[in-house]
Amino acid sequence: MGQMMRSSLLGVGVLLASLGSLFPLSTAQESKVSSYQGPNDHIMVVISGGTFTMGSPLDEPGRSDDEVPHRVRIPRTYAIATIELTNQQFERFLADSPEFARRWRAATAARFGNPPRLAVTPQSPQAAVSWYDAARYCNWLSAQDNIPKSEWVYPEDIDSDRGTELPQNYLHRTGYRLPTEAEWEYAARAGTTSAHPFGDDKALLPRYAWYDENSKDVRAHSAAQLLPNQWGLYDMLGNVWEWTFDRRQPYPQDSSVTEDSEDKDVRVSNEVARTRRGGSFTYEWFTVRSAHRGATTYFPNQTRASFGFRVARTMP
């Protein structure tokens, strides 16, 4: 285990206990999270569901028209990793999946060079992964945690050419998966309503996020080098874009509360875009906000040098 990860494991309890001194949290907000050590060195923050306003107000600087503010209820307790998946963590999966590893390395070299133009230190976030690659990793992680296959969120056989079909009850299953778009934003906000979890002053952004201004548009940086949000989550904004679970859909326009539940369309198709969140080291300040949704043209079979993910799961 790397020194940084060991320090994170030892310090996560202290971090979550001391965040109240860094941020003005209410007791209700503080009580929403706890943490546990998951498989493959994942530290998971456990978050109680709740209702929040997703999207951004009309006067938020940098907002896009697709960030329509609307109320969303997350009806479950879920866990999300404190950091984006690292190269070291992904390498363990590759070592355990030799045939997939051969195909993935060949495709990565063909697209990004050999060696690839990626951040390659062990604690850098893993990039150049498709939505399907993330799903495969999540299945592997579920196996590492001895979660029965009946609780896995993704099918065992994932065909990245033809797409795949999800189980109807996927958000009720306890296997590892990508966070839904609502879960991601709820976790990123950590109880806040401002553009960033630290407030609206973008002058503070370099303390919390790697984006084009402070990364110099070179490569992603090692995980957890900047400040976390109030719930102990690092790099929710910046570093690499993060795949989320959902297909790309417009937000509702009415004032009713929407429940974050399973999509009626459980088919994952390469013709239908999926969602990504958080901005990256190559993008401008206005993308590095809790509400920013990214473009509408990111399909599950695509890979990019600034695209990674973090794992989540529904808690039993």
mmCIF file of C-alpha atoms in Angstrom:
data_model
loop_
_atom_site.group_PDB
_atom_site.id
_atom_site.type_symbol
_atom_site.label_atom_id
_atom_site.label_comp_id
_atom_site.label_asym_id
_atom_site.label_seq_id
_atom_site.Cartn_x
_atom_site.Cartn_y
_atom_site.Cartn_z
ATOM 1 C CA MET A 1 0.000 0.000 0.000
ATOM 2 C CA GLY A 2 1.377 3.431 -0.951
ATOM 3 C CA GLN A 3 2.340 5.892 1.762
ATOM 4 C CA MET A 4 -0.323 8.374 0.728
ATOM 5 C CA MET A 5 -3.058 5.728 0.826
ATOM 6 C CA ARG A 6 -1.831 4.444 4.200
ATOM 7 C CA SER A 7 -1.953 7.970 5.576
ATOM 8 C CA SER A 8 -5.470 8.389 4.203
ATOM 9 C CA LEU A 9 -6.641 5.181 5.852
ATOM 10 C CA LEU A 10 -5.188 6.228 9.207
ATOM 11 C CA GLY A 11 -6.416 9.797 8.982
ATOM 12 C CA VAL A 12 -9.891 9.561 7.477
ATOM 13 C CA GLY A 13 -11.594 9.279 10.871
ATOM 14 C CA VAL A 14 -9.711 12.292 12.176
ATOM 15 C CA LEU A 15 -10.504 14.198 8.979
ATOM 16 C CA LEU A 16 -14.240 13.598 9.150
ATOM 17 C CA ALA A 17 -14.251 14.471 12.847
ATOM 18 C CA SER A 18 -12.376 17.739 12.338
ATOM 19 C CA LEU A 19 -14.079 19.128 9.246
ATOM 20 C CA GLY A 20 -16.472 21.082 11.443
ATOM 21 C CA SER A 21 -13.606 23.378 12.363
ATOM 22 C CA LEU A 22 -12.947 24.120 8.681
ATOM 23 C CA PHE A 23 -16.542 24.567 7.524
ATOM 24 C CA PRO A 24 -19.656 25.917 9.301
ATOM 25 C CA LEU A 25 -21.745 22.705 9.326
ATOM 26 C CA SER A 26 -25.006 22.120 11.120
ATOM 27 C CA THR A 27 -25.412 19.042 13.325
ATOM 28 C CA ALA A 28 -27.750 17.537 10.715
ATOM 29 C CA GLN A 29 -25.119 17.906 8.002
ATOM 30 C CA GLU A 30 -22.369 16.447 10.193
ATOM 31 C CA SER A 31 -24.491 13.408 11.046
ATOM 32 C CA LYS A 32 -25.033 12.523 7.404
ATOM 33 C CA VAL A 33 -21.660 10.820 6.912
ATOM 34 C CA SER A 34 -19.472 8.076 8.317
ATOM 35 C CA SER A 35 -16.778 6.015 6.616
ATOM 36 C CA TYR A 36 -15.448 2.493 6.161
ATOM 37 C CA GLN A 37 -12.483 0.831 4.474
ATOM 38 C CA GLY A 38 -13.618 -1.051 1.390
ATOM 39 C CA PRO A 39 -11.770 -3.495 -0.861
ATOM 40 C CA ASN A 40 -8.715 -2.525 -2.941
ATOM 41 C CA ASP A 41 -7.829 0.355 -0.604
ATOM 42 C CA HIS A 42 -11.056 2.247 -1.252
ATOM 43 C CA ILE A 43 -12.120 4.469 1.626
ATOM 44 C CA MET A 44 -15.881 4.878 1.332
ATOM 45 C CA VAL A 45 -17.883 7.729 2.834
ATOM 46 C CA VAL A 46 -21.407 6.625 3.753
ATOM 47 C CA ILE A 47 -24.060 9.277 3.087
ATOM 48 C CA SER A 48 -27.653 9.274 4.256
ATOM 49 C CA GLY A 49 -30.072 10.116 1.491
ATOM 50 C CA GLY A 50 -32.096 13.305 1.523
ATOM 51 C CA THR A 51 -33.777 15.994 -0.538
ATOM 52 C CA PHE A 52 -31.824 18.841 -2.119
ATOM 53 C CA THR A 53 -31.926 21.359 -4.944
ATOM 54 C CA MET A 54 -30.018 20.029 -7.931
ATOM 55 C CA GLY A 55 -28.860 22.481 -10.605
ATOM 56 C CA SER A 56 -27.912 26.135 -10.211
ATOM 57 C CA PRO A 57 -29.642 29.474 -9.655
ATOM 58 C CA LEU A 58 -30.005 31.755 -12.655
ATOM 59 C CA ASP A 59 -27.417 34.207 -11.321
ATOM 60 C CA GLU A 60 -24.625 31.665 -10.709
ATOM 61 C CA PRO A 61 -21.547 32.723 -12.729
ATOM 62 C CA GLY A 62 -20.645 30.280 -15.474
ATOM 63 C CA ARG A 63 -23.924 28.343 -15.360
ATOM 64 C CA SER A 64 -25.336 26.537 -18.390
ATOM 65 C CA ASP A 65 -28.956 26.471 -19.512
ATOM 66 C CA ASP A 66 -29.210 22.753 -18.738
ATOM 67 C CA GLU A 67 -28.663 23.322 -14.990
ATOM 68 C CA VAL A 68 -32.365 23.908 -14.307
ATOM 69 C CA PRO A 69 -32.822 24.003 -10.508
ATOM 70 C CA HIS A 70 -35.175 21.275 -9.289
ATOM 71 C CA ARG A 71 -35.770 19.336 -6.088
ATOM 72 C CA VAL A 72 -34.518 15.759 -5.933
ATOM 73 C CA ARG A 73 -34.942 13.138 -3.227
ATOM 74 C CA ILE A 74 -32.357 10.381 -2.824
ATOM 75 C CA PRO A 75 -34.282 7.627 -1.009
ATOM 76 C CA ARG A 76 -31.343 5.472 0.123
ATOM 77 C CA THR A 77 -28.120 5.460 2.051
ATOM 78 C CA TYR A 78 -25.164 5.137 -0.275
ATOM 79 C CA ALA A 79 -21.375 5.132 -0.131
ATOM 80 C CA ILE A 80 -18.932 6.940 -2.395
ATOM 81 C CA ALA A 81 -15.144 6.752 -2.566
ATOM 82 C CA THR A 82 -13.105 9.555 -1.041
ATOM 83 C CA ILE A 83 -10.874 9.753 -4.144
ATOM 84 C CA GLU A 84 -11.058 9.065 -7.853
ATOM 85 C CA LEU A 85 -9.910 5.593 -8.858
ATOM 86 C CA THR A 86 -6.110 5.571 -9.055
ATOM 87 C CA ASN A 87 -3.735 3.919 -11.503
ATOM 88 C CA GLN A 88 -2.546 1.618 -8.720
ATOM 89 C CA GLN A 89 -6.062 0.425 -7.946
ATOM 90 C CA PHE A 90 -6.873 -0.124 -11.618
ATOM 91 C CA GLU A 91 -3.612 -2.033 -12.135
ATOM 92 C CA ARG A 92 -4.667 -4.612 -9.543
ATOM 93 C CA PHE A 93 -7.870 -5.148 -11.497
ATOM 94 C CA LEU A 94 -5.901 -5.497 -14.746
ATOM 95 C CA ALA A 95 -3.551 -8.015 -13.151
ATOM 96 C CA ASP A 96 -6.585 -10.089 -12.206
ATOM 97 C CA SER A 97 -8.165 -9.772 -15.681
ATOM 98 C CA PRO A 98 -5.399 -10.661 -18.163
ATOM 99 C CA GLU A 99 -7.506 -10.965 -21.321
ATOM 100 C CA PHE A 100 -9.300 -7.688 -20.703
ATOM 101 C CA ALA A 101 -5.967 -6.084 -19.731
ATOM 102 C CA ARG A 102 -4.417 -7.119 -23.044
ATOM 103 C CA ARG A 103 -7.249 -5.563 -25.040
ATOM 104 C CA TRP A 104 -7.422 -2.449 -22.856
ATOM 105 C CA ARG A 105 -3.670 -1.773 -23.053
ATOM 106 C CA ALA A 106 -3.658 -2.216 -26.828
ATOM 107 C CA ALA A 107 -6.599 0.164 -27.288
ATOM 108 C CA THR A 108 -5.071 2.715 -24.894
ATOM 109 C CA ALA A 109 -1.701 2.630 -26.677
ATOM 110 C CA ALA A 110 -3.406 3.051 -30.056
ATOM 111 C CA ARG A 111 -5.365 6.088 -28.879
ATOM 112 C CA PHE A 112 -2.990 7.800 -26.437
ATOM 113 C CA GLY A 113 0.482 6.588 -27.442
ATOM 114 C CA ASN A 114 2.916 4.122 -25.890
ATOM 115 C CA PRO A 115 3.663 5.125 -23.213
ATOM 116 C CA PRO A 116 0.327 6.917 -23.087
ATOM 117 C CA ARG A 117 0.025 10.669 -22.596
ATOM 118 C CA LEU A 118 -1.528 10.154 -19.189
ATOM 119 C CA ALA A 119 -0.599 10.707 -15.564
ATOM 120 C CA VAL A 120 1.121 7.433 -14.720
ATOM 121 C CA THR A 121 2.155 7.729 -11.068
ATOM 122 C CA PRO A 122 0.481 5.103 -8.834
ATOM 123 C CA GLN A 123 -1.699 7.660 -7.045
ATOM 124 C CA SER A 124 -2.760 9.611 -10.136
ATOM 125 C CA PRO A 125 -6.395 9.112 -11.137
ATOM 126 C CA GLN A 126 -6.901 6.441 -13.754
ATOM 127 C CA ALA A 127 -7.952 7.969 -17.072
ATOM 128 C CA ALA A 128 -8.685 6.589 -20.555
ATOM 129 C CA VAL A 129 -11.482 4.401 -19.211
ATOM 130 C CA SER A 130 -14.870 4.023 -20.843
ATOM 131 C CA TRP A 131 -18.170 3.755 -18.988
ATOM 132 C CA TYR A 132 -18.045 0.014 -19.696
ATOM 133 C CA ASP A 133 -14.521 -0.231 -18.268
ATOM 134 C CA ALA A 134 -15.805 1.383 -15.079
ATOM 135 C CA ALA A 135 -18.651 -1.133 -14.960
ATOM 136 C CA ARG A 136 -16.208 -4.037 -15.341
ATOM 137 C CA TYR A 137 -14.054 -2.667 -12.545
ATOM 138 C CA CYS A 138 -17.106 -2.307 -10.294
ATOM 139 C CA ASN A 139 -18.066 -5.943 -10.859
ATOM 140 C CA TRP A 140 -14.511 -6.990 -9.990
ATOM 141 C CA LEU A 141 -14.625 -4.839 -6.861
ATOM 142 C CA SER A 142 -17.919 -6.440 -5.819
ATOM 143 C CA ALA A 143 -16.242 -9.836 -6.150
ATOM 144 C CA GLN A 144 -13.317 -8.634 -4.022
ATOM 145 C CA ASP A 145 -15.814 -7.637 -1.324
ATOM 146 C CA ASN A 146 -17.553 -11.044 -1.515
ATOM 147 C CA ILE A 147 -20.811 -9.459 -2.640
ATOM 148 C CA PRO A 148 -22.972 -12.183 -4.254
ATOM 149 C CA LYS A 149 -23.548 -11.921 -7.984
ATOM 150 C CA SER A 150 -27.271 -11.520 -7.377
ATOM 151 C CA GLU A 151 -26.369 -8.097 -5.906
ATOM 152 C CA TRP A 152 -24.063 -6.986 -8.728
ATOM 153 C CA VAL A 153 -25.316 -3.914 -10.573
ATOM 154 C CA TYR A 154 -23.823 -4.741 -13.975
ATOM 155 C CA PRO A 155 -24.160 -7.985 -15.973
ATOM 156 C CA GLU A 156 -21.166 -10.310 -15.966
ATOM 157 C CA ASP A 157 -20.790 -10.148 -19.739
ATOM 158 C CA ILE A 158 -20.454 -6.532 -20.864
ATOM 159 C CA ASP A 159 -20.244 -5.976 -24.604
ATOM 160 C CA SER A 160 -18.845 -2.501 -25.258
ATOM 161 C CA ASP A 161 -19.662 -2.788 -28.973
ATOM 162 C CA ARG A 162 -23.298 -3.773 -28.709
ATOM 163 C CA GLY A 163 -24.083 -2.207 -25.336
ATOM 164 C CA THR A 164 -25.561 -3.892 -22.307
ATOM 165 C CA GLU A 165 -28.745 -4.135 -20.262
ATOM 166 C CA LEU A 166 -29.001 -3.349 -16.571
ATOM 167 C CA PRO A 167 -31.196 -5.142 -14.035
ATOM 168 C CA GLN A 168 -34.494 -3.384 -13.366
ATOM 169 C CA ASN A 169 -33.684 -2.937 -9.662
ATOM 170 C CA TYR A 170 -30.087 -1.763 -10.063
ATOM 171 C CA LEU A 171 -30.223 0.974 -7.405
ATOM 172 C CA HIS A 172 -31.576 -1.520 -4.871
ATOM 173 C CA ARG A 173 -28.597 -3.835 -5.384
ATOM 174 C CA THR A 174 -25.613 -3.449 -3.076
ATOM 175 C CA GLY A 175 -22.772 -4.127 -5.510
ATOM 176 C CA TYR A 176 -20.292 -1.422 -6.471
ATOM 177 C CA ARG A 177 -21.271 0.924 -9.284
ATOM 178 C CA LEU A 178 -20.934 4.451 -10.555
ATOM 179 C CA PRO A 179 -22.805 7.122 -8.583
ATOM 180 C CA THR A 180 -25.990 8.455 -10.107
ATOM 181 C CA GLU A 181 -25.820 12.047 -11.271
ATOM 182 C CA ALA A 182 -27.948 13.122 -8.293
ATOM 183 C CA GLU A 183 -25.802 11.152 -5.829
ATOM 184 C CA TRP A 184 -22.690 12.731 -7.306
ATOM 185 C CA GLU A 185 -23.996 16.299 -6.965
ATOM 186 C CA TYR A 186 -25.380 15.663 -3.480
ATOM 187 C CA ALA A 187 -21.960 14.371 -2.387
ATOM 188 C CA ALA A 188 -20.104 17.207 -4.130
ATOM 189 C CA ARG A 189 -22.273 19.837 -2.451
ATOM 190 C CA ALA A 190 -21.913 18.225 0.997
ATOM 191 C CA GLY A 191 -24.896 20.133 2.345
ATOM 192 C CA THR A 192 -24.134 23.452 0.629
ATOM 193 C CA THR A 193 -26.094 25.451 -1.952
ATOM 194 C CA SER A 194 -23.242 27.567 -3.332
ATOM 195 C CA ALA A 195 -21.372 27.104 -6.618
ATOM 196 C CA HIS A 196 -18.644 25.167 -4.796
ATOM 197 C CA PRO A 197 -18.726 23.463 -1.394
ATOM 198 C CA PHE A 198 -16.440 26.203 -0.039
ATOM 199 C CA GLY A 199 -18.685 29.021 -1.304
ATOM 200 C CA ASP A 200 -19.046 31.198 -4.400
ATOM 201 C CA ASP A 201 -15.633 32.881 -4.408
ATOM 202 C CA LYS A 202 -13.740 31.245 -7.281
ATOM 203 C CA ALA A 203 -10.509 32.814 -6.015
ATOM 204 C CA LEU A 204 -10.439 29.907 -3.520
ATOM 205 C CA LEU A 205 -10.819 27.301 -6.260
ATOM 206 C CA PRO A 206 -7.070 26.460 -6.616
ATOM 207 C CA ARG A 207 -7.080 25.227 -3.020
ATOM 208 C CA TYR A 208 -9.666 22.571 -3.822
ATOM 209 C CA ALA A 209 -9.529 21.695 -7.523
ATOM 210 C CA TRP A 210 -7.057 21.081 -10.339
ATOM 211 C CA TYR A 211 -8.252 22.909 -13.453
ATOM 212 C CA ASP A 212 -6.564 24.693 -16.346
ATOM 213 C CA GLU A 213 -5.433 27.689 -14.285
ATOM 214 C CA ASN A 214 -3.390 25.836 -11.670
ATOM 215 C CA SER A 215 -2.643 22.526 -13.450
ATOM 216 C CA LYS A 216 -1.137 24.255 -16.526
ATOM 217 C CA ASP A 217 -3.114 21.784 -18.667
ATOM 218 C CA VAL A 218 -0.422 19.090 -18.492
ATOM 219 C CA ARG A 219 -1.628 15.970 -16.665
ATOM 220 C CA ALA A 220 -3.841 14.971 -13.788
ATOM 221 C CA HIS A 221 -2.322 15.247 -10.326
ATOM 222 C CA SER A 222 -2.028 12.621 -7.600
ATOM 223 C CA ALA A 223 -5.199 12.155 -5.610
ATOM 224 C CA ALA A 224 -5.941 14.050 -2.405
ATOM 225 C CA GLN A 225 -3.290 16.761 -2.797
ATOM 226 C CA LEU A 226 -5.758 19.615 -2.324
ATOM 227 C CA LEU A 227 -8.441 20.262 0.284
ATOM 228 C CA PRO A 228 -11.493 17.973 0.545
ATOM 229 C CA ASN A 229 -15.100 19.075 0.841
ATOM 230 C CA GLN A 230 -17.029 18.977 4.119
ATOM 231 C CA TRP A 231 -17.717 15.243 3.813
ATOM 232 C CA GLY A 232 -14.079 14.286 3.288
ATOM 233 C CA LEU A 233 -14.266 13.837 -0.498
ATOM 234 C CA TYR A 234 -11.232 14.898 -2.545
ATOM 235 C CA ASP A 235 -11.146 16.108 -6.155
ATOM 236 C CA MET A 236 -14.905 16.056 -6.622
ATOM 237 C CA LEU A 237 -14.204 19.182 -8.645
ATOM 238 C CA GLY A 238 -11.319 19.111 -11.117
ATOM 239 C CA ASN A 239 -8.451 16.667 -11.733
ATOM 240 C CA VAL A 240 -10.362 14.276 -14.028
ATOM 241 C CA TRP A 241 -13.940 14.214 -15.211
ATOM 242 C CA GLU A 242 -15.931 11.453 -13.539
ATOM 243 C CA TRP A 243 -18.331 9.110 -15.268
ATOM 244 C CA THR A 244 -21.682 8.886 -13.533
ATOM 245 C CA PHE A 245 -24.317 6.218 -13.929
ATOM 246 C CA ASP A 246 -27.162 7.868 -15.814
ATOM 247 C CA ARG A 247 -27.970 8.489 -19.422
ATOM 248 C CA ARG A 248 -28.012 12.167 -20.347
ATOM 249 C CA GLN A 249 -31.522 13.614 -19.957
ATOM 250 C CA PRO A 250 -32.941 17.131 -19.575
ATOM 251 C CA TYR A 251 -33.827 18.167 -16.039
ATOM 252 C CA PRO A 252 -37.520 18.459 -15.120
ATOM 253 C CA GLN A 253 -39.026 21.923 -15.472
ATOM 254 C CA ASP A 254 -41.727 21.786 -12.788
ATOM 255 C CA SER A 255 -41.552 22.347 -9.045
ATOM 256 C CA SER A 256 -42.406 18.824 -7.913
ATOM 257 C CA VAL A 257 -39.829 16.686 -6.086
ATOM 258 C CA THR A 258 -38.206 14.081 -8.347
ATOM 259 C CA GLU A 259 -37.061 10.793 -6.844
ATOM 260 C CA ASP A 260 -33.632 9.507 -7.823
ATOM 261 C CA SER A 261 -34.772 6.032 -8.815
ATOM 262 C CA GLU A 262 -34.050 3.502 -11.547
ATOM 263 C CA ASP A 263 -34.376 4.650 -15.151
ATOM 264 C CA LYS A 264 -37.219 2.932 -16.981
ATOM 265 C CA ASP A 265 -34.852 2.512 -19.912
ATOM 266 C CA VAL A 266 -32.258 0.028 -18.634
ATOM 267 C CA ARG A 267 -30.537 -0.394 -21.994
ATOM 268 C CA VAL A 268 -27.032 1.106 -22.226
ATOM 269 C CA SER A 269 -26.379 2.005 -25.858
ATOM 270 C CA ASN A 270 -23.472 3.624 -27.661
ATOM 271 C CA GLU A 271 -25.991 5.883 -29.388
ATOM 272 C CA VAL A 272 -27.165 7.400 -26.094
ATOM 273 C CA ALA A 273 -24.848 9.677 -24.084
ATOM 274 C CA ARG A 274 -24.068 9.067 -20.414
ATOM 275 C CA THR A 275 -23.344 11.751 -17.839
ATOM 276 C CA ARG A 276 -20.012 13.015 -16.534
ATOM 277 C CA ARG A 277 -19.285 15.449 -13.716
ATOM 278 C CA GLY A 278 -16.699 17.612 -12.001
ATOM 279 C CA GLY A 279 -14.555 19.224 -14.697
ATOM 280 C CA SER A 280 -10.884 18.360 -15.117
ATOM 281 C CA PHE A 281 -7.317 19.648 -15.189
ATOM 282 C CA THR A 282 -7.759 20.691 -18.820
ATOM 283 C CA TYR A 283 -11.003 22.688 -18.407
ATOM 284 C CA GLU A 284 -11.941 26.222 -17.376
ATOM 285 C CA TRP A 285 -13.156 27.483 -14.009
ATOM 286 C CA PHE A 286 -16.839 27.540 -14.937
ATOM 287 C CA THR A 287 -16.890 23.760 -15.424
ATOM 288 C CA VAL A 288 -15.490 23.177 -11.936
ATOM 289 C CA ARG A 289 -18.761 23.764 -10.080
ATOM 290 C CA SER A 290 -21.094 21.401 -8.218
ATOM 291 C CA ALA A 291 -23.908 21.902 -10.759
ATOM 292 C CA HIS A 292 -21.965 21.706 -14.036
ATOM 293 C CA ARG A 293 -23.074 18.751 -16.173
ATOM 294 C CA GLY A 294 -20.522 18.542 -18.985
ATOM 295 C CA ALA A 295 -21.318 18.102 -22.666
ATOM 296 C CA THR A 296 -24.134 16.044 -24.162
ATOM 297 C CA THR A 297 -21.864 14.047 -26.464
ATOM 298 C CA TYR A 298 -20.086 11.571 -24.183
ATOM 299 C CA PHE A 299 -20.992 8.016 -25.064
ATOM 300 C CA PRO A 300 -20.266 4.926 -22.953
ATOM 301 C CA ASN A 301 -17.704 3.407 -25.329
ATOM 302 C CA GLN A 302 -15.551 6.562 -25.507
ATOM 303 C CA THR A 303 -12.273 7.198 -23.671
ATOM 304 C CA ARG A 304 -10.443 10.455 -23.017
ATOM 305 C CA ALA A 305 -7.186 11.498 -21.361
ATOM 306 C CA SER A 306 -9.037 13.549 -18.726
ATOM 307 C CA PHE A 307 -11.811 11.077 -17.973
ATOM 308 C CA GLY A 308 -11.936 8.756 -14.935
ATOM 309 C CA PHE A 309 -14.406 7.738 -12.241
ATOM 310 C CA ARG A 310 -14.980 7.044 -8.564
ATOM 311 C CA VAL A 311 -16.928 4.110 -7.192
ATOM 312 C CA ALA A 312 -20.155 4.121 -5.208
ATOM 313 C CA ARG A 313 -22.699 1.621 -3.942
ATOM 314 C CA THR A 314 -26.112 1.388 -2.298
ATOM 315 C CA MET A 315 -25.627 0.349 1.325
ATOM 316 C CA PRO A 316 -27.369 -2.817 2.568
#
